[in-house]
Coordinates of C-alpha atoms and ligand atoms in Angstrom, one line a residue:
M291 CA -61.9 -11.9 69.1
A292 CA -65.2 -10.0 69.2
Q293 CA -67.8 -11.8 67.2
E294 CA -71.6 -11.9 67.6
S295 CA -72.1 -15.6 67.2
C296 CA -70.5 -18.2 65.1
R297 CA -71.3 -21.7 63.9
L298 CA -69.3 -24.9 63.8
P299 CA -69.8 -27.4 61.0
D300 CA -72.7 -29.9 61.4
D301 CA -70.3 -32.8 61.5
F302 CA -68.1 -31.2 64.1
F303 CA -68.3 -33.4 67.3
F304 CA -68.5 -32.4 70.9
G305 CA -67.4 -34.7 73.7
A306 CA -65.8 -35.2 77.1
A307 CA -62.2 -36.0 77.9
M308 CA -61.1 -37.9 81.0
S309 CA -58.6 -40.6 82.0
G310 CA -58.7 -43.9 83.8
P311 CA -56.4 -42.9 86.7
Q312 CA -58.2 -39.7 87.3
T313 CA -61.7 -41.2 87.5
E314 CA -61.8 -44.9 88.1
G315 CA -60.8 -45.2 91.7
R316 CA -60.9 -48.9 92.8
W317 CA -57.2 -48.8 92.8
R318 CA -56.8 -52.3 94.3
D319 CA -60.0 -54.0 93.1
G320 CA -60.2 -56.5 90.3
G321 CA -56.5 -57.4 90.4
K322 CA -55.4 -53.9 89.5
L323 CA -51.6 -53.5 90.0
E324 CA -50.0 -50.4 91.5
N325 CA -49.1 -47.6 89.2
L326 CA -46.8 -44.7 90.0
W327 CA -49.6 -42.6 91.3
D328 CA -50.6 -45.2 93.8
T329 CA -47.0 -45.7 94.8
W330 CA -46.5 -42.0 95.2
S331 CA -49.7 -41.7 97.2
N332 CA -48.6 -44.5 99.5
L333 CA -45.1 -43.0 99.9
N334 CA -46.1 -39.5 100.8
I335 CA -49.8 -38.5 100.9
T336 CA -48.9 -35.0 102.0
D337 CA -47.6 -34.3 98.5
F338 CA -51.3 -34.4 97.4
H339 CA -53.7 -31.5 97.9
N340 CA -55.7 -32.1 101.0
R341 CA -54.1 -35.5 101.2
V342 CA -56.3 -36.9 98.5
G343 CA -54.3 -39.6 96.7
S344 CA -54.9 -41.7 93.6
Y345 CA -57.2 -44.1 95.4
A346 CA -60.6 -42.6 94.8
G347 CA -60.7 -41.2 91.3
N348 CA -64.0 -39.3 91.1
D349 CA -66.1 -42.4 91.8
F350 CA -66.8 -43.0 88.1
S351 CA -66.6 -46.7 88.5
S352 CA -69.6 -46.8 90.8
R353 CA -71.6 -44.2 88.9
R354 CA -70.6 -45.2 85.4
H355 CA -74.1 -45.5 83.9
E356 CA -75.3 -42.3 85.6
D357 CA -72.2 -40.4 84.4
L358 CA -72.5 -41.6 80.8
E359 CA -76.2 -40.7 80.8
L360 CA -75.2 -37.3 82.1
L361 CA -72.7 -36.7 79.4
K362 CA -75.2 -37.7 76.8
S363 CA -77.9 -35.5 78.3
L364 CA -75.5 -32.5 77.8
G365 CA -75.6 -33.1 74.0
L366 CA -72.2 -34.8 73.8
T367 CA -71.7 -37.6 71.3
S368 CA -68.3 -39.0 72.4
M369 CA -66.0 -39.3 75.3
R370 CA -62.4 -40.3 75.7
T371 CA -61.0 -42.3 78.6
S372 CA -57.9 -44.4 79.0
I373 CA -57.4 -48.0 79.7
Q374 CA -55.1 -48.4 82.7
W375 CA -52.3 -50.7 81.8
S376 CA -52.1 -51.7 85.5
R377 CA -55.7 -52.8 85.4
L378 CA -55.8 -54.6 82.0
L379 CA -52.6 -56.7 82.4
D380 CA -51.3 -58.8 85.3
A381 CA -47.6 -58.8 86.4
D382 CA -46.7 -61.4 83.8
G383 CA -48.1 -59.4 81.0
N384 CA -51.2 -61.5 80.5
V385 CA -54.8 -60.1 80.2
N386 CA -56.3 -59.9 83.7
P387 CA -59.8 -61.2 83.1
E388 CA -61.4 -58.9 85.7
G389 CA -59.6 -55.9 84.1
A390 CA -60.9 -56.9 80.7
K391 CA -64.4 -57.3 82.1
Y392 CA -64.2 -53.8 83.6
Y393 CA -63.5 -52.2 80.2
H394 CA -65.9 -54.5 78.2
E395 CA -68.7 -53.4 80.5
L396 CA -67.7 -49.7 80.3
F397 CA -67.7 -49.8 76.5
A398 CA -71.0 -51.7 76.4
D399 CA -72.5 -49.1 78.7
A400 CA -71.3 -46.2 76.6
R401 CA -72.7 -47.9 73.5
E402 CA -76.0 -48.4 75.1
V403 CA -76.2 -44.8 76.1
G404 CA -75.2 -43.7 72.6
L405 CA -71.7 -42.3 73.3
E406 CA -68.7 -43.2 71.0
V407 CA -65.7 -44.0 73.1
F408 CA -62.2 -42.8 72.2
V409 CA -59.6 -45.1 73.9
N410 CA -56.2 -43.9 74.9
L411 CA -53.7 -46.5 76.1
Y412 CA -51.5 -44.5 78.4
H413 CA -52.1 -41.4 80.6
F414 CA -49.0 -40.9 82.7
D415 CA -49.7 -44.2 84.5
M416 CA -46.7 -46.4 84.4
P417 CA -47.2 -49.7 86.3
T418 CA -44.9 -49.6 89.2
H419 CA -43.4 -53.1 88.7
L420 CA -42.3 -51.9 85.2
F421 CA -41.0 -48.6 86.5
R422 CA -38.8 -50.7 88.8
R423 CA -37.4 -52.4 85.8
G424 CA -36.4 -49.0 84.3
G425 CA -39.7 -47.5 83.2
W426 CA -39.4 -45.5 80.0
E427 CA -35.6 -45.7 80.2
S428 CA -35.7 -49.4 79.4
R429 CA -36.2 -51.0 76.0
E430 CA -37.7 -54.0 77.8
V431 CA -40.5 -51.7 79.0
V432 CA -40.9 -50.2 75.5
E433 CA -41.5 -53.7 74.3
A434 CA -43.8 -54.5 77.2
Y435 CA -45.9 -51.5 76.2
A436 CA -46.1 -52.7 72.6
H437 CA -47.3 -56.1 73.9
Y438 CA -49.9 -54.4 76.1
A439 CA -51.1 -52.3 73.1
T440 CA -51.4 -55.5 71.0
L441 CA -53.5 -57.2 73.7
A442 CA -55.7 -54.1 74.0
F443 CA -56.3 -53.9 70.2
R444 CA -57.2 -57.6 70.1
T445 CA -59.3 -57.6 73.2
F446 CA -61.4 -54.6 72.4
G447 CA -60.9 -54.3 68.6
K448 CA -64.5 -54.9 67.7
E449 CA -65.8 -52.4 70.3
I450 CA -63.6 -49.3 69.7
R451 CA -63.3 -47.1 66.6
H452 CA -60.9 -44.4 67.9
W453 CA -57.5 -45.5 69.4
F454 CA -54.7 -43.3 70.8
T455 CA -51.3 -44.5 71.9
F456 CA -50.4 -41.8 74.3
N457 CA -51.8 -38.7 76.0
E458 CA -49.2 -35.9 76.2
P459 CA -46.0 -37.9 75.9
I460 CA -44.0 -34.8 76.5
V461 CA -45.3 -34.5 80.1
E462 CA -43.5 -37.4 81.9
P463 CA -40.1 -36.3 80.5
E464 CA -40.8 -32.9 81.9
Q465 CA -42.5 -33.6 85.2
R466 CA -40.8 -36.8 86.3
Y467 CA -37.3 -36.4 84.7
T468 CA -36.6 -32.7 84.2
N469 CA -38.3 -30.4 86.8
G470 CA -38.6 -33.2 89.4
E471 CA -42.1 -32.2 90.3
W472 CA -43.6 -35.7 90.0
Y473 CA -42.4 -38.9 91.6
P474 CA -39.6 -40.1 91.2
F475 CA -38.5 -36.4 91.2
I476 CA -35.5 -36.7 88.8
R477 CA -33.7 -33.7 87.4
N478 CA -31.7 -34.9 84.5
Y479 CA -32.2 -33.4 81.0
A480 CA -30.4 -36.2 79.2
R481 CA -32.5 -38.9 80.9
A482 CA -35.6 -36.9 80.1
R483 CA -34.7 -36.9 76.4
A484 CA -34.0 -40.6 76.5
V485 CA -37.5 -41.2 78.0
Q486 CA -39.0 -39.0 75.3
Y487 CA -37.1 -41.0 72.6
N488 CA -38.2 -44.3 74.1
I489 CA -41.8 -43.2 74.3
S490 CA -41.6 -42.3 70.6
L491 CA -40.4 -45.8 69.8
A492 CA -43.2 -47.3 72.0
H493 CA -45.7 -45.2 70.1
A494 CA -44.4 -46.4 66.7
L495 CA -44.3 -50.0 67.8
A496 CA -47.9 -49.7 69.0
V497 CA -49.0 -48.3 65.6
R498 CA -47.2 -51.1 63.9
E499 CA -49.1 -53.6 66.1
Y500 CA -52.4 -51.8 65.4
R501 CA -51.8 -52.0 61.6
A502 CA -51.0 -55.7 61.9
A503 CA -54.2 -56.4 64.0
K504 CA -56.2 -54.5 61.4
E505 CA -54.7 -56.4 58.6
E506 CA -55.8 -59.6 60.4
G507 CA -59.4 -58.4 60.7
C508 CA -59.2 -58.0 64.5
L509 CA -60.3 -54.3 64.4
L510 CA -63.3 -52.4 63.0
D511 CA -62.9 -51.6 59.3
D512 CA -63.4 -47.9 60.0
S513 CA -61.2 -47.7 63.1
R514 CA -58.4 -45.1 63.3
I515 CA -55.3 -44.6 65.4
G516 CA -53.8 -41.3 66.6
L517 CA -51.6 -39.6 69.2
I518 CA -52.6 -36.9 71.6
N519 CA -50.2 -34.2 72.8
C520 CA -50.3 -30.7 74.2
F521 CA -49.4 -28.3 71.4
T522 CA -48.8 -24.6 71.3
P523 CA -46.7 -22.5 69.0
P524 CA -44.0 -21.0 71.2
Y525 CA -44.2 -17.2 71.4
T526 CA -41.4 -14.8 72.3
R527 CA -40.9 -11.2 73.0
E528 CA -41.5 -8.4 70.4
N529 CA -38.3 -7.7 68.5
P530 CA -36.6 -10.9 69.5
S531 CA -32.8 -11.4 69.4
D532 CA -31.3 -14.3 67.5
A533 CA -30.9 -16.1 70.8
D534 CA -34.7 -15.7 71.5
L535 CA -35.4 -17.2 68.1
E536 CA -33.1 -20.0 68.9
A537 CA -35.0 -20.6 72.1
V538 CA -38.2 -20.7 70.1
R539 CA -36.7 -23.2 67.6
M540 CA -35.6 -25.6 70.3
T541 CA -38.9 -25.4 72.3
D542 CA -40.9 -25.9 69.2
G543 CA -38.6 -28.7 68.2
V544 CA -38.7 -30.7 71.4
C545 CA -42.4 -30.0 72.3
N546 CA -44.2 -29.8 68.9
R547 CA -42.2 -30.8 65.9
W548 CA -40.8 -33.9 67.5
W549 CA -44.3 -35.4 67.7
L550 CA -45.7 -33.8 64.5
D551 CA -42.8 -35.1 62.5
L552 CA -43.1 -38.6 64.1
V553 CA -46.9 -38.9 63.4
T554 CA -46.8 -37.4 59.8
R555 CA -43.4 -38.4 58.5
G556 CA -42.3 -41.3 60.7
E557 CA -39.1 -39.5 61.8
L558 CA -37.8 -37.1 64.4
P559 CA -36.5 -33.6 63.6
Q560 CA -32.8 -33.8 62.7
D561 CA -32.0 -30.3 63.7
V562 CA -33.2 -30.9 67.3
I563 CA -31.2 -34.2 67.5
S564 CA -28.1 -32.4 66.2
T565 CA -28.4 -29.5 68.7
L566 CA -28.9 -32.0 71.5
A567 CA -25.8 -33.9 70.4
S568 CA -23.8 -30.7 70.2
R569 CA -24.5 -30.2 73.9
G570 CA -23.5 -33.8 74.7
I571 CA -27.0 -35.2 74.9
E572 CA -27.0 -38.4 72.9
L573 CA -30.3 -40.3 72.4
P574 CA -30.2 -44.1 73.1
R575 CA -30.4 -44.9 69.4
R576 CA -30.0 -48.3 67.8
P577 CA -29.6 -49.1 64.1
E578 CA -33.0 -50.7 63.8
D579 CA -34.8 -47.6 65.3
D580 CA -35.3 -45.6 62.1
L581 CA -37.4 -48.4 60.7
I582 CA -39.4 -48.6 63.9
L583 CA -40.0 -44.8 63.9
S584 CA -41.1 -44.9 60.3
D585 CA -44.2 -46.9 61.5
G586 CA -45.2 -44.0 63.8
K587 CA -47.5 -42.3 61.2
V588 CA -51.0 -42.0 62.4
D589 CA -54.5 -41.4 60.9
W590 CA -55.2 -38.3 62.9
L591 CA -54.0 -36.3 65.9
G592 CA -55.4 -34.9 69.2
C593 CA -54.3 -31.5 70.3
N594 CA -54.7 -30.6 74.1
Y595 CA -54.6 -26.9 74.5
Y596 CA -54.7 -25.0 77.8
H597 CA -52.2 -22.2 77.5
P598 CA -49.5 -20.8 75.2
E599 CA -45.8 -21.3 75.8
R600 CA -43.8 -18.0 75.9
V601 CA -40.0 -18.3 75.9
Q602 CA -36.9 -16.3 75.5
A603 CA -33.1 -16.9 75.4
P604 CA -31.9 -18.6 78.6
A605 CA -29.9 -16.5 81.0
A606 CA -27.2 -19.3 81.2
D607 CA -26.4 -22.5 79.3
V608 CA -27.2 -24.6 82.4
D609 CA -29.3 -23.9 85.5
E610 CA -28.3 -24.1 89.1
N611 CA -28.9 -27.9 89.0
G612 CA -26.6 -28.3 86.0
I613 CA -29.6 -28.9 83.6
P614 CA -28.9 -27.6 80.1
Q615 CA -31.1 -24.7 79.2
F616 CA -32.3 -24.1 75.7
A617 CA -35.0 -21.5 76.7
Q618 CA -36.5 -19.9 79.7
P619 CA -40.0 -18.6 80.3
Y620 CA -40.9 -15.2 79.0
V621 CA -43.7 -13.4 80.9
W622 CA -45.8 -11.4 78.5
P623 CA -46.8 -8.2 80.3
E624 CA -50.3 -8.4 78.9
A625 CA -51.0 -12.0 79.8
E626 CA -54.5 -12.8 81.1
M627 CA -54.1 -15.4 83.8
N628 CA -56.1 -18.2 85.3
K629 CA -54.8 -17.6 88.8
S630 CA -56.0 -20.9 90.2
R631 CA -53.8 -22.8 87.9
G632 CA -51.2 -20.3 87.0
W633 CA -51.8 -20.7 83.3
E634 CA -52.2 -18.0 80.8
I635 CA -55.5 -17.8 78.9
Y636 CA -54.8 -17.2 75.2
P637 CA -57.5 -18.6 73.0
Q638 CA -55.8 -17.4 69.8
G639 CA -53.1 -20.0 70.4
L640 CA -55.4 -22.6 69.1
Y641 CA -55.9 -20.7 65.9
D642 CA -52.2 -20.2 65.5
F643 CA -51.6 -23.9 66.0
A644 CA -54.3 -24.6 63.5
M645 CA -52.7 -22.4 60.9
K646 CA -49.2 -23.8 61.5
T647 CA -50.6 -27.3 61.0
R648 CA -52.5 -26.3 57.9
D649 CA -49.4 -24.9 56.4
E650 CA -46.7 -27.3 57.5
Y651 CA -48.7 -30.6 57.8
P652 CA -51.5 -30.0 55.4
D653 CA -52.8 -33.6 55.3
L654 CA -53.1 -33.9 59.0
E655 CA -56.6 -34.2 60.4
W656 CA -57.0 -33.4 64.1
F657 CA -59.4 -32.4 66.9
V658 CA -59.1 -30.5 70.1
S659 CA -58.7 -33.4 72.5
E660 CA -58.6 -31.3 75.7
N661 CA -59.3 -27.7 76.6
G662 CA -60.7 -26.5 79.9
M663 CA -60.5 -24.2 82.9
G664 CA -59.8 -25.4 86.4
I665 CA -60.9 -23.0 89.2
E666 CA -60.2 -23.2 92.9
R667 CA -62.9 -23.0 95.6
E668 CA -65.9 -23.0 93.3
D669 CA -68.0 -23.9 96.3
L670 CA -67.8 -20.3 97.2
R671 CA -69.5 -19.4 94.0
K672 CA -72.8 -21.2 94.7
D673 CA -76.1 -19.3 94.5
E674 CA -78.8 -19.7 97.1
S675 CA -80.0 -22.9 95.4
G676 CA -76.5 -24.4 95.6
V677 CA -75.6 -24.1 91.8
I678 CA -72.1 -22.9 91.0
Q679 CA -72.2 -19.7 89.0
D680 CA -69.3 -20.3 86.6
D681 CA -69.8 -17.7 83.9
Y682 CA -66.0 -17.5 83.5
R683 CA -66.1 -21.1 82.2
V684 CA -68.6 -20.2 79.5
D685 CA -66.5 -17.2 78.5
F686 CA -63.4 -19.4 78.4
V687 CA -64.9 -22.1 76.2
R688 CA -66.8 -19.7 74.0
R689 CA -63.6 -17.8 73.1
H690 CA -61.8 -21.0 72.3
L691 CA -64.6 -22.2 70.1
E692 CA -64.7 -18.9 68.3
W693 CA -61.1 -19.3 67.3
I694 CA -61.7 -22.9 66.3
A695 CA -64.6 -21.8 64.0
R696 CA -62.4 -19.2 62.4
A697 CA -59.6 -21.7 61.9
I698 CA -62.0 -24.1 60.2
Q699 CA -63.2 -21.3 57.9
D700 CA -59.5 -20.6 57.1
G701 CA -58.9 -24.2 56.1
A702 CA -58.0 -26.1 59.4
K703 CA -58.8 -29.8 59.4
C704 CA -60.2 -29.6 62.9
R705 CA -63.0 -32.2 63.4
G706 CA -64.2 -31.8 67.0
Y707 CA -63.8 -30.6 70.5
H708 CA -63.5 -32.6 73.8
Y709 CA -63.7 -30.6 77.0
W710 CA -61.5 -31.6 79.9
A711 CA -63.2 -32.6 82.3
V712 CA -67.0 -32.3 81.9
I713 CA -67.4 -33.9 85.3
D714 CA -64.9 -32.7 88.0
N715 CA -62.2 -35.2 88.5
W716 CA -58.9 -35.9 90.4
S717 CA -56.1 -33.8 89.1
W718 CA -52.8 -35.6 90.0
A719 CA -51.0 -33.8 92.8
N720 CA -53.6 -31.0 92.8
A721 CA -56.2 -33.7 93.6
F722 CA -59.6 -31.8 93.7
K723 CA -58.1 -28.3 94.2
N724 CA -59.0 -26.9 90.7
R725 CA -62.3 -27.9 89.3
Y726 CA -62.8 -28.2 85.6
G727 CA -66.3 -29.6 85.3
F728 CA -69.5 -28.3 83.9
V729 CA -70.8 -30.7 86.5
E730 CA -69.7 -30.5 90.1
V731 CA -68.6 -33.5 92.2
D732 CA -69.5 -32.7 95.8
L733 CA -66.9 -34.4 98.0
E734 CA -68.9 -33.4 101.1
D735 CA -71.9 -35.1 99.8
G736 CA -70.7 -38.6 98.7
Y737 CA -69.3 -37.5 95.4
N738 CA -72.8 -36.4 94.2
R739 CA -73.0 -34.8 90.8
R740 CA -74.7 -31.4 90.3
P741 CA -74.7 -29.4 87.1
K742 CA -73.1 -26.0 87.3
K743 CA -74.7 -23.0 85.6
S744 CA -72.5 -23.5 82.5
A745 CA -73.9 -27.0 81.8
A746 CA -77.0 -25.6 80.1
W747 CA -74.8 -23.4 77.9
L748 CA -72.7 -26.4 76.9
K749 CA -75.8 -28.3 76.0
K750 CA -77.1 -25.6 73.8
V751 CA -73.8 -25.3 71.9
A752 CA -73.3 -29.0 71.6
T753 CA -76.8 -29.5 70.1
T754 CA -77.0 -26.4 67.9
H755 CA -73.4 -25.9 67.0
V756 CA -74.0 -22.2 67.4
V757 CA -71.6 -20.5 69.7
D758 CA -73.0 -17.4 71.4
Ligands
BGP254 C1 -53.6 -32.3 80.9 C2 -53.8 -33.8 81.3 C3 -55.0 -34.1 82.1 C4 -55.5 -33.0 83.0 C5 -55.3 -31.6 82.5 C6 -55.5 -30.5 83.4 O1 -52.3 -32.0 80.8 O2 -53.8 -34.6 80.1 O3 -54.8 -35.3 82.7 O4 -55.1 -33.2 84.3 O5 -54.0 -31.4 81.9 O6 -54.4 -30.2 84.2 P1 -54.3 -30.3 85.8 O7 -55.1 -31.5 86.2 O8 -52.9 -30.5 86.2 O9 -54.9 -29.0 86.3

């Protein structure tokens, strides 16, 4: 979209997105239990880029005050992080006082600096002892999550205004249970859908606990609860066949509508469940579940957007591993790629999502909860004074913000934008390979922070709301 400059509304907020497991480090301090990232790191460190496992985060815990000041100095007014279940609770499911202290101090620090904290309760970080009891395949663990959420609401209820139950609940079913890329490397489509279903129940139970805690006066009067997922309208080839359109329906159904229906209507899309059943995939449903799911309605939604999904009809009904196929990737010949990450760059996808939401879920308020560009070997892009020259990042964010501004003009209820990750952080198995930050973390120099060229641009946009 070619536009001279555009303006975002005055009350549109800018902030930073991050997560506990990718920043905190201190993986064994303060009574923290192992989560699956720690377990995987211990099991096979060579699976992680440059053998950097979950242990270090990005040194946020030691530099917390300095980092929060830095975010504030860039004109940001809010930040999201996650509480680590494995830090807040002990193995018996009681609050670990040292874990609670850690988060009380973090929230107090943010308040002092003048940053509003958005708290997410789960960011792919299943405590290992609960995984050993079945993880998301077990109802016992679903209930343990609801218990954890209750304790979090009641422990920090007077400190936090914005609560989220999950970040990208579609990702663990995919990465851990379908494509086998993340520990425990399972490839089983039916188990993946069972996990997705159980996470949906866990979400709804947490919202139920949240409403009860609010009713009892344990939360701030103006607090809100939401869910964060990655959304993109699935695209297909020009002149699609019926089978291509069917691939779009199922991809949209499993990845988007599943969550959108849950958070706006308190139910799951029946057409998706029927198609799954017609292929022998039965969800682990119980008679009481519909009532539980009906509590899944939220106050607003977070949309993480990095790239569009492009699909077409699958070549076969099952792949070589026997996994049912409902779609397969379609490579758009004109795609612009971020080669470091292998993700297509398509800013208009945000606009298309916004219009779909406006038309199909008109009451739903939302914000862009993650968007960002991770680039490999940015150290090679330093100028003579050592500052990374990341004009591509400015270009990436500018184009996305332009589409957001246009979507708002066209009626989208999009309230703000959180960039992932304003300060470089640890990216799961990719560790520190691709850097997202407006601020560099120098691993060769004790994790020191150094603003990249783009940081000044971010500050200008965040403080003026003019995108140019
Ligand atoms: C999102 C996750 C984040 C973050 C981001 C970038 O899906 O919520 O945790 O990691 O993607 O992806 P990656 O780190 O894999 O490059």
